mmCIF file of C-alpha atoms in Angstrom:
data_model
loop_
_atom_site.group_PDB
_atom_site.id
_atom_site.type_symbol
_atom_site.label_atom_id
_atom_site.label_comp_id
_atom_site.label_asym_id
_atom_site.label_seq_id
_atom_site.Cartn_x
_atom_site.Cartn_y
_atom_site.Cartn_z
ATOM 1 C CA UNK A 1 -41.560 0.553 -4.376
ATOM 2 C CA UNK A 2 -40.879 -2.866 -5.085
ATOM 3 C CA UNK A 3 -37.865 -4.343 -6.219
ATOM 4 C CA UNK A 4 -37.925 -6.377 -9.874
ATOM 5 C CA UNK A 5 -37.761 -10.131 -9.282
ATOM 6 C CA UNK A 6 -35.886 -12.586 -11.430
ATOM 7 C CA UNK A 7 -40.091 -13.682 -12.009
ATOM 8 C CA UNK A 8 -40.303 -10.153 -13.665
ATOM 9 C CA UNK A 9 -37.313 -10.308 -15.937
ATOM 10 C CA UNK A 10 -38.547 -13.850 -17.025
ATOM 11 C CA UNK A 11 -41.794 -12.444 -18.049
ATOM 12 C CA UNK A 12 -40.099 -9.291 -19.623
ATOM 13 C CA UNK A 13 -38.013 -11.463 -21.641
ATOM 14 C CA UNK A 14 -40.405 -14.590 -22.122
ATOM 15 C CA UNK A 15 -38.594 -17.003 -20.870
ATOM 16 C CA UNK A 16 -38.281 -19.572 -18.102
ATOM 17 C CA UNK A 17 -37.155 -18.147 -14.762
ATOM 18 C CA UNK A 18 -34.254 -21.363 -14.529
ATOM 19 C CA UNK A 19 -33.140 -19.297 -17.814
ATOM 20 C CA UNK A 20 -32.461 -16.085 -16.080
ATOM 21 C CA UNK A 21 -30.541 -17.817 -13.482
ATOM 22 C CA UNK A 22 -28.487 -19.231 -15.590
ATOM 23 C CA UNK A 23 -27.814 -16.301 -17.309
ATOM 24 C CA UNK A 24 -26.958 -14.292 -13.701
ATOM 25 C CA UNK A 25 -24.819 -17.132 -12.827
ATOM 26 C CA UNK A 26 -22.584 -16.314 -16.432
ATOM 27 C CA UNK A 27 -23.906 -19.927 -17.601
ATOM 28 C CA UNK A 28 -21.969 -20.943 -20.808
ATOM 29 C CA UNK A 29 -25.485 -23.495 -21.461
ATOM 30 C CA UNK A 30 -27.098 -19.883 -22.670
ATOM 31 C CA UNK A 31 -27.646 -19.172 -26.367
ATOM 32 C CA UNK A 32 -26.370 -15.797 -27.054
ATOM 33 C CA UNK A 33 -30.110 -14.713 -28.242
ATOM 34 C CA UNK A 34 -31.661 -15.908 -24.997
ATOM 35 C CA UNK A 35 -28.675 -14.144 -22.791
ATOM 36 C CA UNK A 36 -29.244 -10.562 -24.886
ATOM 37 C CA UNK A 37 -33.076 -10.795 -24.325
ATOM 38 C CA UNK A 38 -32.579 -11.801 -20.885
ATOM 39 C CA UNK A 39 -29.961 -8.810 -20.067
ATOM 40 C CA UNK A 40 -32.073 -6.720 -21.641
ATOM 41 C CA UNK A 41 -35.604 -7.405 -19.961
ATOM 42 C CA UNK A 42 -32.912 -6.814 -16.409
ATOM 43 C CA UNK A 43 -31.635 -3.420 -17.501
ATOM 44 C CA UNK A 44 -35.070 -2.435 -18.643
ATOM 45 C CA UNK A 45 -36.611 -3.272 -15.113
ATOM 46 C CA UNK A 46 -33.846 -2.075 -13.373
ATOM 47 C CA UNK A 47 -33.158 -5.532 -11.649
ATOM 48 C CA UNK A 48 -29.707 -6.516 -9.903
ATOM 49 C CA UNK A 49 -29.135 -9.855 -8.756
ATOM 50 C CA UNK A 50 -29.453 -10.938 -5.247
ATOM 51 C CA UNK A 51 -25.431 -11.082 -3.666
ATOM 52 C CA UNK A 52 -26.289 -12.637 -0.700
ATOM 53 C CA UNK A 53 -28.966 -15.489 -2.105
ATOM 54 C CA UNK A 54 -26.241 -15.826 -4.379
ATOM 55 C CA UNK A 55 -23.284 -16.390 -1.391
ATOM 56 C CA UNK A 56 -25.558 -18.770 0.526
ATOM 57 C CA UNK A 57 -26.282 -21.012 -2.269
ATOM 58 C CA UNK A 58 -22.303 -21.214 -3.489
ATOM 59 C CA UNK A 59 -20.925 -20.614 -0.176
ATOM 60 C CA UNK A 60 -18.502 -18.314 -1.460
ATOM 61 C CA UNK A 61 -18.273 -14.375 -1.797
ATOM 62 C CA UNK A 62 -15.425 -13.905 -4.192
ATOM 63 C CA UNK A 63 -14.396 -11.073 -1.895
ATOM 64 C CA UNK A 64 -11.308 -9.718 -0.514
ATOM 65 C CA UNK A 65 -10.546 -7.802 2.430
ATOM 66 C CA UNK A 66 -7.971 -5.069 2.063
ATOM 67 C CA UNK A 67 -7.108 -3.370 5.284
ATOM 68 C CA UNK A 68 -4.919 -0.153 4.669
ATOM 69 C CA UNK A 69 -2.732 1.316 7.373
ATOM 70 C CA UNK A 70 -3.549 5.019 6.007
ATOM 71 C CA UNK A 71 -5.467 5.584 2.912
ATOM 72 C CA UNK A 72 -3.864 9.183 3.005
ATOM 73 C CA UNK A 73 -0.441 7.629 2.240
ATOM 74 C CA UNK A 74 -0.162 7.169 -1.704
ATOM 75 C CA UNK A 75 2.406 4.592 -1.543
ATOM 76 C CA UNK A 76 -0.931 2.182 -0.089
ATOM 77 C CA UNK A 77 -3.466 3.375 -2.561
ATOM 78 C CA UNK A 78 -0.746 2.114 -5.281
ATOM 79 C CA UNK A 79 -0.283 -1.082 -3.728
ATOM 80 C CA UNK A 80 -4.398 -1.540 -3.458
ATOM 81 C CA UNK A 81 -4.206 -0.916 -7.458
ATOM 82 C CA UNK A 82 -2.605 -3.428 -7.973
ATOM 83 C CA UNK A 83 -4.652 -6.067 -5.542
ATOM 84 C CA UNK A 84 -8.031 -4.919 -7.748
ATOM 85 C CA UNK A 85 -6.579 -5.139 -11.097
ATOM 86 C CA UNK A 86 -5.335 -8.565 -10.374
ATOM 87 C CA UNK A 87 -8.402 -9.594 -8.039
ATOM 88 C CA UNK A 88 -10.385 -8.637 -11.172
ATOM 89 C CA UNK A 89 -8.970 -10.815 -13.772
ATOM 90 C CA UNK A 90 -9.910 -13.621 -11.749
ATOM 91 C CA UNK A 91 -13.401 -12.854 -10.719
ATOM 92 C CA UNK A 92 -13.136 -11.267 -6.923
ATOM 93 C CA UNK A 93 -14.032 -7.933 -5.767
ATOM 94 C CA UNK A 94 -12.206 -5.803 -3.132
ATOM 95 C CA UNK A 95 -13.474 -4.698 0.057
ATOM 96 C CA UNK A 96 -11.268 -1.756 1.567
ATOM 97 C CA UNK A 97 -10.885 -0.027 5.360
ATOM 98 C CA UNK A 98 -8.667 2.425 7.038
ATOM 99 C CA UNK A 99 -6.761 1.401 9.796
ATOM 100 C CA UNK A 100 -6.491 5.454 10.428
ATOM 101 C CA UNK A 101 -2.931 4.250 11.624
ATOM 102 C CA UNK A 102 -4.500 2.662 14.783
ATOM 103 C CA UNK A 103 -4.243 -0.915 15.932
ATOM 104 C CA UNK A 104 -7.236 -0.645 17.762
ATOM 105 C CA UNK A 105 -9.526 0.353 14.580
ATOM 106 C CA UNK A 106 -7.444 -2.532 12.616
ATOM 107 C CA UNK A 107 -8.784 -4.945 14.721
ATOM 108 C CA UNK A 108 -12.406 -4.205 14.569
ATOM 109 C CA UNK A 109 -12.125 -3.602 10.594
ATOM 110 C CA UNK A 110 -10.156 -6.940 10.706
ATOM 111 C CA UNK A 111 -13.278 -8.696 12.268
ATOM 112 C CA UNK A 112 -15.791 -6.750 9.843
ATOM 113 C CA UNK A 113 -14.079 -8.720 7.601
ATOM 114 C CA UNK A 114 -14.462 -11.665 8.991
ATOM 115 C CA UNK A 115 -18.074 -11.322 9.696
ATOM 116 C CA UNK A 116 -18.879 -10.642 5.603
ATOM 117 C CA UNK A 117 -16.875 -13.762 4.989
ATOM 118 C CA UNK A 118 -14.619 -12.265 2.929
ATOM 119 C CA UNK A 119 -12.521 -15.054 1.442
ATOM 120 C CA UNK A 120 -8.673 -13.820 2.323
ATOM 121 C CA UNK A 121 -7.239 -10.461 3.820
ATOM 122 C CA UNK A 122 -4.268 -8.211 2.739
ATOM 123 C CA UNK A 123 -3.067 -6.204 5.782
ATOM 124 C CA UNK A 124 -1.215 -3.362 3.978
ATOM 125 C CA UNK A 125 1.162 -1.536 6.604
ATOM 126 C CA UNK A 126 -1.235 -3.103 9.320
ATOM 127 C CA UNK A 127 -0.117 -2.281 12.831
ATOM 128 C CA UNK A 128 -1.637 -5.341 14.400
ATOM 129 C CA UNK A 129 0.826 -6.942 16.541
ATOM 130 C CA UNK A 130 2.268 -10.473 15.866
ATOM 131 C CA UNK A 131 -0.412 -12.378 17.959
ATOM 132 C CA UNK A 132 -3.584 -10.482 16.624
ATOM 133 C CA UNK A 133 -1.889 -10.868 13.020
ATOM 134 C CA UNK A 134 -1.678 -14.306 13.645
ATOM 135 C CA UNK A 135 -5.511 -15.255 14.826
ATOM 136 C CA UNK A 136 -6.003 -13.639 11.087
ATOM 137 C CA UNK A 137 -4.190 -15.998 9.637
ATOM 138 C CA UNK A 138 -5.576 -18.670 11.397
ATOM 139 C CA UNK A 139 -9.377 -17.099 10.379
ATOM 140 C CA UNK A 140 -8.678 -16.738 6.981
ATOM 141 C CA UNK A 141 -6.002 -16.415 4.177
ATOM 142 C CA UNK A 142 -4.007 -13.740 4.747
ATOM 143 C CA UNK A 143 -0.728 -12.086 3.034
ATOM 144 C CA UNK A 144 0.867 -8.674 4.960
ATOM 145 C CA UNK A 145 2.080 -5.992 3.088
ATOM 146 C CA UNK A 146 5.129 -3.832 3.520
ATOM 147 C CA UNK A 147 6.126 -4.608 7.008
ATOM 148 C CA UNK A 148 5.259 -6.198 10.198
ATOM 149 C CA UNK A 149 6.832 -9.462 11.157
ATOM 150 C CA UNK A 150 7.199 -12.920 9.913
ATOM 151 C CA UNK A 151 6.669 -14.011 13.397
ATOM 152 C CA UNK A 152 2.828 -13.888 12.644
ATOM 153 C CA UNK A 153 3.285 -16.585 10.272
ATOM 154 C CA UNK A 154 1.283 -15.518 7.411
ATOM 155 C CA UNK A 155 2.328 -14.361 4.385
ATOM 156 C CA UNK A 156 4.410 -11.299 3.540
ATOM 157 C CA UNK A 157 4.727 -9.547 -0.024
ATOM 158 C CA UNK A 158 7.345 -6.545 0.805
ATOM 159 C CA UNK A 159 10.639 -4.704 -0.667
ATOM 160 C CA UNK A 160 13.986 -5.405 1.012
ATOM 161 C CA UNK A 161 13.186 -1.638 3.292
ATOM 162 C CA UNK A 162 16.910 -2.262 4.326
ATOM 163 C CA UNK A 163 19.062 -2.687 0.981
ATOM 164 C CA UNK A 164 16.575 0.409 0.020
ATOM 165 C CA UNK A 165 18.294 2.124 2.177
ATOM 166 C CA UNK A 166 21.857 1.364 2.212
ATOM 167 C CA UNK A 167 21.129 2.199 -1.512
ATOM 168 C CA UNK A 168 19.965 6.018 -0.648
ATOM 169 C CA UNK A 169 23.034 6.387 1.358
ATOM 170 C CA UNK A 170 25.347 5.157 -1.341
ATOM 171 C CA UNK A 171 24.240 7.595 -3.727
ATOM 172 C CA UNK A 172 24.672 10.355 -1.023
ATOM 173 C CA UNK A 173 27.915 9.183 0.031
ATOM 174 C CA UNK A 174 29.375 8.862 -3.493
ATOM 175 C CA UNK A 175 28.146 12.705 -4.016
ATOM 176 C CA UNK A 176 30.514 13.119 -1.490
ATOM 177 C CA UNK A 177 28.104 14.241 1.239
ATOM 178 C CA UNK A 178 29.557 13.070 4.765
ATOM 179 C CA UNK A 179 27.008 14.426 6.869
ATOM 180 C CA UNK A 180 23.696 12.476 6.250
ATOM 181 C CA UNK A 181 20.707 12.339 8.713
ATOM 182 C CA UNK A 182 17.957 10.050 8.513
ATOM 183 C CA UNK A 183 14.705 11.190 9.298
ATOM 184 C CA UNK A 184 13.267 8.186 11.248
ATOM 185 C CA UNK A 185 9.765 6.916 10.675
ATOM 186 C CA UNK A 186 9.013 6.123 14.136
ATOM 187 C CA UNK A 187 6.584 3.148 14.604
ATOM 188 C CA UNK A 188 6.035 2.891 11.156
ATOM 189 C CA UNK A 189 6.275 -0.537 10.181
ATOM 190 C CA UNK A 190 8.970 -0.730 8.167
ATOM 191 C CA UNK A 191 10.998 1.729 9.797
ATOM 192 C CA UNK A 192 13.594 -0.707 11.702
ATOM 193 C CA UNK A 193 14.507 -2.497 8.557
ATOM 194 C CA UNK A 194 15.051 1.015 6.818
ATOM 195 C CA UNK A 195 16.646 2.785 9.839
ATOM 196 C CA UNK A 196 19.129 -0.401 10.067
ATOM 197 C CA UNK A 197 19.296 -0.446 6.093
ATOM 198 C CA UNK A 198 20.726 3.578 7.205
ATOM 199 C CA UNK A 199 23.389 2.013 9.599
ATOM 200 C CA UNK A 200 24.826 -0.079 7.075
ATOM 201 C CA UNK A 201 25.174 2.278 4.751
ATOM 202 C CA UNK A 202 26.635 4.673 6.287
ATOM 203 C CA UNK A 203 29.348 1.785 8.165
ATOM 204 C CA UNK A 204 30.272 0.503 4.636
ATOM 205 C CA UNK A 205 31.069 4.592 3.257
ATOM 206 C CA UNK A 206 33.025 4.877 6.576
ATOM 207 C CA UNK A 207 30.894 6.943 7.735
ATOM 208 C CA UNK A 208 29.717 4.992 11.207
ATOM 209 C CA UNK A 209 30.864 7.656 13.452
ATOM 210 C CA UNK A 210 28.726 10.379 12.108
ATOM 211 C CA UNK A 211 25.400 8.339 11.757
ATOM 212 C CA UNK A 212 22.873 10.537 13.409
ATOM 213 C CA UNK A 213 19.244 9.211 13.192
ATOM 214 C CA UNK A 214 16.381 11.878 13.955
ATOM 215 C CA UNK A 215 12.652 10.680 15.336
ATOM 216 C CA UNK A 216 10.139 11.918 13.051
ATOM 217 C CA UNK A 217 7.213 9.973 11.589
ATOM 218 C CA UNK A 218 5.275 9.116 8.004
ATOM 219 C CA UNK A 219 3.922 12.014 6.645
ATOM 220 C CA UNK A 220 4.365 15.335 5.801
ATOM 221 C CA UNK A 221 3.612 17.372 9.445
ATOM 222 C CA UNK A 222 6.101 14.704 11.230
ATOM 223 C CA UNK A 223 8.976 16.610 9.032
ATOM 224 C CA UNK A 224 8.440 19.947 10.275
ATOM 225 C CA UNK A 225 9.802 20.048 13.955
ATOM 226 C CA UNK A 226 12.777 17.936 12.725
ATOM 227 C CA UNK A 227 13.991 20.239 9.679
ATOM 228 C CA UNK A 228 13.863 23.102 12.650
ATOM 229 C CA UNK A 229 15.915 21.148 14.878
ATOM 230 C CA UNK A 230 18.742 20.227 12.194
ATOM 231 C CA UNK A 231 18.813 24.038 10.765
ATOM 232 C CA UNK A 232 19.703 25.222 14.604
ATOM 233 C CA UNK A 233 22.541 23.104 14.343
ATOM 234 C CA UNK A 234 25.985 23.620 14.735
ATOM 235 C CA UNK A 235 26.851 21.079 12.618
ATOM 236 C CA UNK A 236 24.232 20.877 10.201
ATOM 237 C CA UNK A 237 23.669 18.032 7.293
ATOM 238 C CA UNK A 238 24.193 18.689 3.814
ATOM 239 C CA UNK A 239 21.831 15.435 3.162
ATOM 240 C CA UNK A 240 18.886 13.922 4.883
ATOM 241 C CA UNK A 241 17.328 10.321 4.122
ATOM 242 C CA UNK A 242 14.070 10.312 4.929
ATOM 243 C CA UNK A 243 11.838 7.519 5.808
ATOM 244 C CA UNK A 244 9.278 7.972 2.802
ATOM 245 C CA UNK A 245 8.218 10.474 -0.361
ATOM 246 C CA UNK A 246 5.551 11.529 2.375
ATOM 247 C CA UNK A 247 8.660 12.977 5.067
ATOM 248 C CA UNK A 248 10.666 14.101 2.122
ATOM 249 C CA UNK A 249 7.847 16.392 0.814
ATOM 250 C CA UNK A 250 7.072 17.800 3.802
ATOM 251 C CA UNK A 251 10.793 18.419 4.648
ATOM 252 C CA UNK A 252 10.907 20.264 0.992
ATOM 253 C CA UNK A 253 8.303 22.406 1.935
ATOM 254 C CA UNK A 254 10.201 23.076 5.482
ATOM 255 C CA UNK A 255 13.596 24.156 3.730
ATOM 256 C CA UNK A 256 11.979 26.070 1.301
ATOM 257 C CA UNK A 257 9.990 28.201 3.653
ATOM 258 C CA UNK A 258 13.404 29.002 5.796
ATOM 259 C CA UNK A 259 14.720 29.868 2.056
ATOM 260 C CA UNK A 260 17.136 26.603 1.362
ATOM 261 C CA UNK A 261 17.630 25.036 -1.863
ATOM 262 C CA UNK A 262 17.557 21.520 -2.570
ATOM 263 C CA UNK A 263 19.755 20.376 -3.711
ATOM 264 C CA UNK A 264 22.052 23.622 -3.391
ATOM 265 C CA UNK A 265 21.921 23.460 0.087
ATOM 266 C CA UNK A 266 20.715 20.500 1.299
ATOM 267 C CA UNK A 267 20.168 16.883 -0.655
ATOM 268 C CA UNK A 268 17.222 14.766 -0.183
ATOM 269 C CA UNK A 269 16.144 11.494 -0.496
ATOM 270 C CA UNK A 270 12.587 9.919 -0.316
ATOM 271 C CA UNK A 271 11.907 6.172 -0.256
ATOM 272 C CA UNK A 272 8.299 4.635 -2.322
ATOM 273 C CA UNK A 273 8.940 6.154 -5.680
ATOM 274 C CA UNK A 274 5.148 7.292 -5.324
ATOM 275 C CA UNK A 275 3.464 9.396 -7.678
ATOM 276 C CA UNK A 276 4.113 12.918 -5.592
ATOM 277 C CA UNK A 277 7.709 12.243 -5.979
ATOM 278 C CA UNK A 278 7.657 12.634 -9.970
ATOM 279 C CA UNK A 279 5.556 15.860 -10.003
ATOM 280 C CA UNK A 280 7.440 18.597 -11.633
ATOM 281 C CA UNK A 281 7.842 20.623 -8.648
ATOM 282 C CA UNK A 282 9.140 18.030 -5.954
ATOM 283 C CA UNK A 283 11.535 15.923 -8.975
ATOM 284 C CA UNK A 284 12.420 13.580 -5.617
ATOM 285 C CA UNK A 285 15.330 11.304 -5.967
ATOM 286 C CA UNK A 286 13.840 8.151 -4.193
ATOM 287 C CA UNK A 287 14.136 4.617 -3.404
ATOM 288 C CA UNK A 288 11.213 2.731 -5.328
ATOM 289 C CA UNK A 289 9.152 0.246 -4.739
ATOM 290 C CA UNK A 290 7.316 -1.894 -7.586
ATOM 291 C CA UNK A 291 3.988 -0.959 -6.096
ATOM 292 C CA UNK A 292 1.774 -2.197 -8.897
ATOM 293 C CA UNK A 293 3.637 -5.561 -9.019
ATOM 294 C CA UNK A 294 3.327 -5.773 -5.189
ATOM 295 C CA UNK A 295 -0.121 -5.632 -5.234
ATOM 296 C CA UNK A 296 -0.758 -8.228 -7.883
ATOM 297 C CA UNK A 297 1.657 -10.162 -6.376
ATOM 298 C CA UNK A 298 -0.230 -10.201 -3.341
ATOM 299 C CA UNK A 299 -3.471 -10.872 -4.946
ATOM 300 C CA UNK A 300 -1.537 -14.043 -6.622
ATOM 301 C CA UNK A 301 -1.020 -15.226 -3.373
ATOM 302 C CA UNK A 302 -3.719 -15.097 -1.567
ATOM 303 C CA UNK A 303 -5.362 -16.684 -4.571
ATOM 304 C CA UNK A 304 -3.041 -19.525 -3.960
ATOM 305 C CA UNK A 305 -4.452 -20.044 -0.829
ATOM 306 C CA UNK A 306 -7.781 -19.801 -1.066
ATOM 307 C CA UNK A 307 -7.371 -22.909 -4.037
ATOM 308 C CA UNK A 308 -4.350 -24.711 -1.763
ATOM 309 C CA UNK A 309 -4.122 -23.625 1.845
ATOM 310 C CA UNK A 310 -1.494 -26.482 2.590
ATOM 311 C CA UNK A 311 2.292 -25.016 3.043
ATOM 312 C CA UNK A 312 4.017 -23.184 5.468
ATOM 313 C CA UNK A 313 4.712 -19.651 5.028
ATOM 314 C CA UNK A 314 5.155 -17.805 1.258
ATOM 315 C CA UNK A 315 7.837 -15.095 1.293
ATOM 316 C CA UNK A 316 8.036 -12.706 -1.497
ATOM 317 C CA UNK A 317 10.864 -9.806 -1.239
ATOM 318 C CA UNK A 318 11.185 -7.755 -3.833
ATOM 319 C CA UNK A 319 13.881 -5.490 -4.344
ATOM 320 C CA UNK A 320 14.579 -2.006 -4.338
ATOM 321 C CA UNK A 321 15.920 0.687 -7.287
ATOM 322 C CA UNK A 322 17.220 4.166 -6.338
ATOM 323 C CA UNK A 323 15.463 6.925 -9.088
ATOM 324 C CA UNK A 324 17.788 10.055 -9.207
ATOM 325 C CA UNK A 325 15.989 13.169 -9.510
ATOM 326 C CA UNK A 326 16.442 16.747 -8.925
ATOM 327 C CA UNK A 327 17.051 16.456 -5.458
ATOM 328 C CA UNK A 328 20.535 15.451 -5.022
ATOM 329 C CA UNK A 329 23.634 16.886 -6.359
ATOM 330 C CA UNK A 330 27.506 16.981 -4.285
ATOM 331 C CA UNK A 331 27.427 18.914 -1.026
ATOM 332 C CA UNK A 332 27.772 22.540 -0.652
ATOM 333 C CA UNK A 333 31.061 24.220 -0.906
ATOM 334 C CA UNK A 334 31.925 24.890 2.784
ATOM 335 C CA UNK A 335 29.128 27.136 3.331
ATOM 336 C CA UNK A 336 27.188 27.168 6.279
ATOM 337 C CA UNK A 337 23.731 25.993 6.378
ATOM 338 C CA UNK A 338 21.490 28.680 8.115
ATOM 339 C CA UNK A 339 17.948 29.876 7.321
ATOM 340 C CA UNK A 340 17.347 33.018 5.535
ATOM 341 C CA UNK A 341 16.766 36.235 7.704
#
């Protein structure tokens, strides 16, 4: 079957086929008569304009690449709502690919990008080292998201990860919880600002002698092991920190299977503020991050260089609220923290 023609919707609609053209091109020149018949004569036909005539004859695609680090991880998907609502306002449409957490698969969906001539790149949680992140840059526009290092010398949009945290451990340490592990997010990308952001915190409530950092991940399973390795202890916490809402789920589910109550027994604190951490049954206290805003923000930016790619660097650091939930509440009173028989 062949494919309607602009030819076929200017003989639908009796007119010229220059008229169509300027009517798929959103041409102001149109009278609003002409435009209706015109749309009309397409819908009826079923015809679509031609993208890629239309690319080669403007030399532009109006596109932006969005390369997520893990499409699984909410906190991204917010941050990506926020690039399309603001990419739409201005006329640009969103291509997106998951890393699968895997610098390898970045690369290649970084240079699928580059072969569809997308017009700028958001790497959001990108694991792409400094020198790979940095050919981007030099390839196209590009602004990274939450993380990775301003070595690259592109553009960042991210939340200050390590006031974020020394926040989380304020609030625990003015509950009057002493003992406080953070659950680490490994090679996450933000997790050396947050794990330092930990440090602080706990040096400033004079607590630097009982810091006590545990290697776990960014998502749910990476919680598991480390929940049964802190409820052998001798010592055990009566608050954790972990590195995301992803961890702190997971380490909810964890506590309540070995029949602990949060925050009877143990507090907890997330960091993303993402949507999980409001539902009913989770009520997470977390550190949040203005995802929404992040993403337009981002979108802003790489706007800004697509018009004006002169300047060095743009930094954009936004910063972090704690939201108290039903997750934390003062320490337990001396009782020992064992699972239930």
């Amino acid at each position: 079957m062949n494919r309607p023609t602009m030819e076929d919707v200017a003989e639908r609609a009796s007119v010229s086929r220059a008229l169509v053209s300027l009517v798929m091109n959103d041409s102001p020149q149109v009278s609003d008569q002409k435009r209706r018949a015109v749309l009309r004569a397409a819908r009826e036909l079923g015809y679509r304009p031609n993208l890629m005539a239309r690319i080669l004859a403007q030399q532009r695609t109006h596109t932006i690449g969005v390369l997520v680090d893990d499409l699984r991880n909410p906190f991204f998907g917010e941050v990506v709502d926020g690039i399309e609502a603001e990419a739409a306002e201005h006329g640009f449409r969103v291509l997106i690919l998951n890393g699968h957490r895997d610098a390898r698969r970045e690369v290649e969906a970084v240079e699928t990008f580059l072969q569809l001539r997308v017009e700028g790149m958001a790497l959001v949680g990108a694991r792409l080292d400094d020198s790979d992140t940095a050919r981007v840059g030099m390839a196209a526009p590009c602004v990274m998201v939450a993380g990775g290092s301003v070595r690259s010398g592109v553009d960042t949009v991210g939340t200050d990860d390590r006031r974020g945290a020394e926040l989380a451990v304020e609030h625990l340490a003015a509950l009057g919880h002493t003992r406080i592990v953070h659950m680490d997010g490994g090679t996450n990308v933000s997790a050396a600002e947050r794990r330092s952001g930990y440090e602080s915190g706990m040096r400033s409530a004079g607590l630097g002698d009982l810091v006590d950092i545990r290697p776990a991940g960014d998502d749910e399973t990476d919680a598991l092991g480390v929940i049964d390795e802190l409820l052998a202890d001798d010592d055990p916490p009566t608050a954790i920190f972990a590195f995301n809402d992803l961890l702190a789920a997971g380490a909810l589910n964890r506590l309540a299977d070995a029949g602990m109550t949060v925050p009877g027994d143990v507090s907890l604190v997330g960091f993303d503020n993402t949507f999980i951490s409001a539902l009913r049954h989770l009520s997470l206290t977390t550190v949040n991050q203005p995802t929404l805003a992040m993403g337009r923000l981002v979108m802003a930016t790489l706007l800004q260089r697509v018009s004006d790619g002169s300047g060095g660097p743009i930094r954009h650091t936004l910063q972090p609220e704690l939201v108290v939930r039903s997750t934390t509440g003062p320490p337990r009173d001396g009782a020992v923290l064992s699972p239930a028989p």
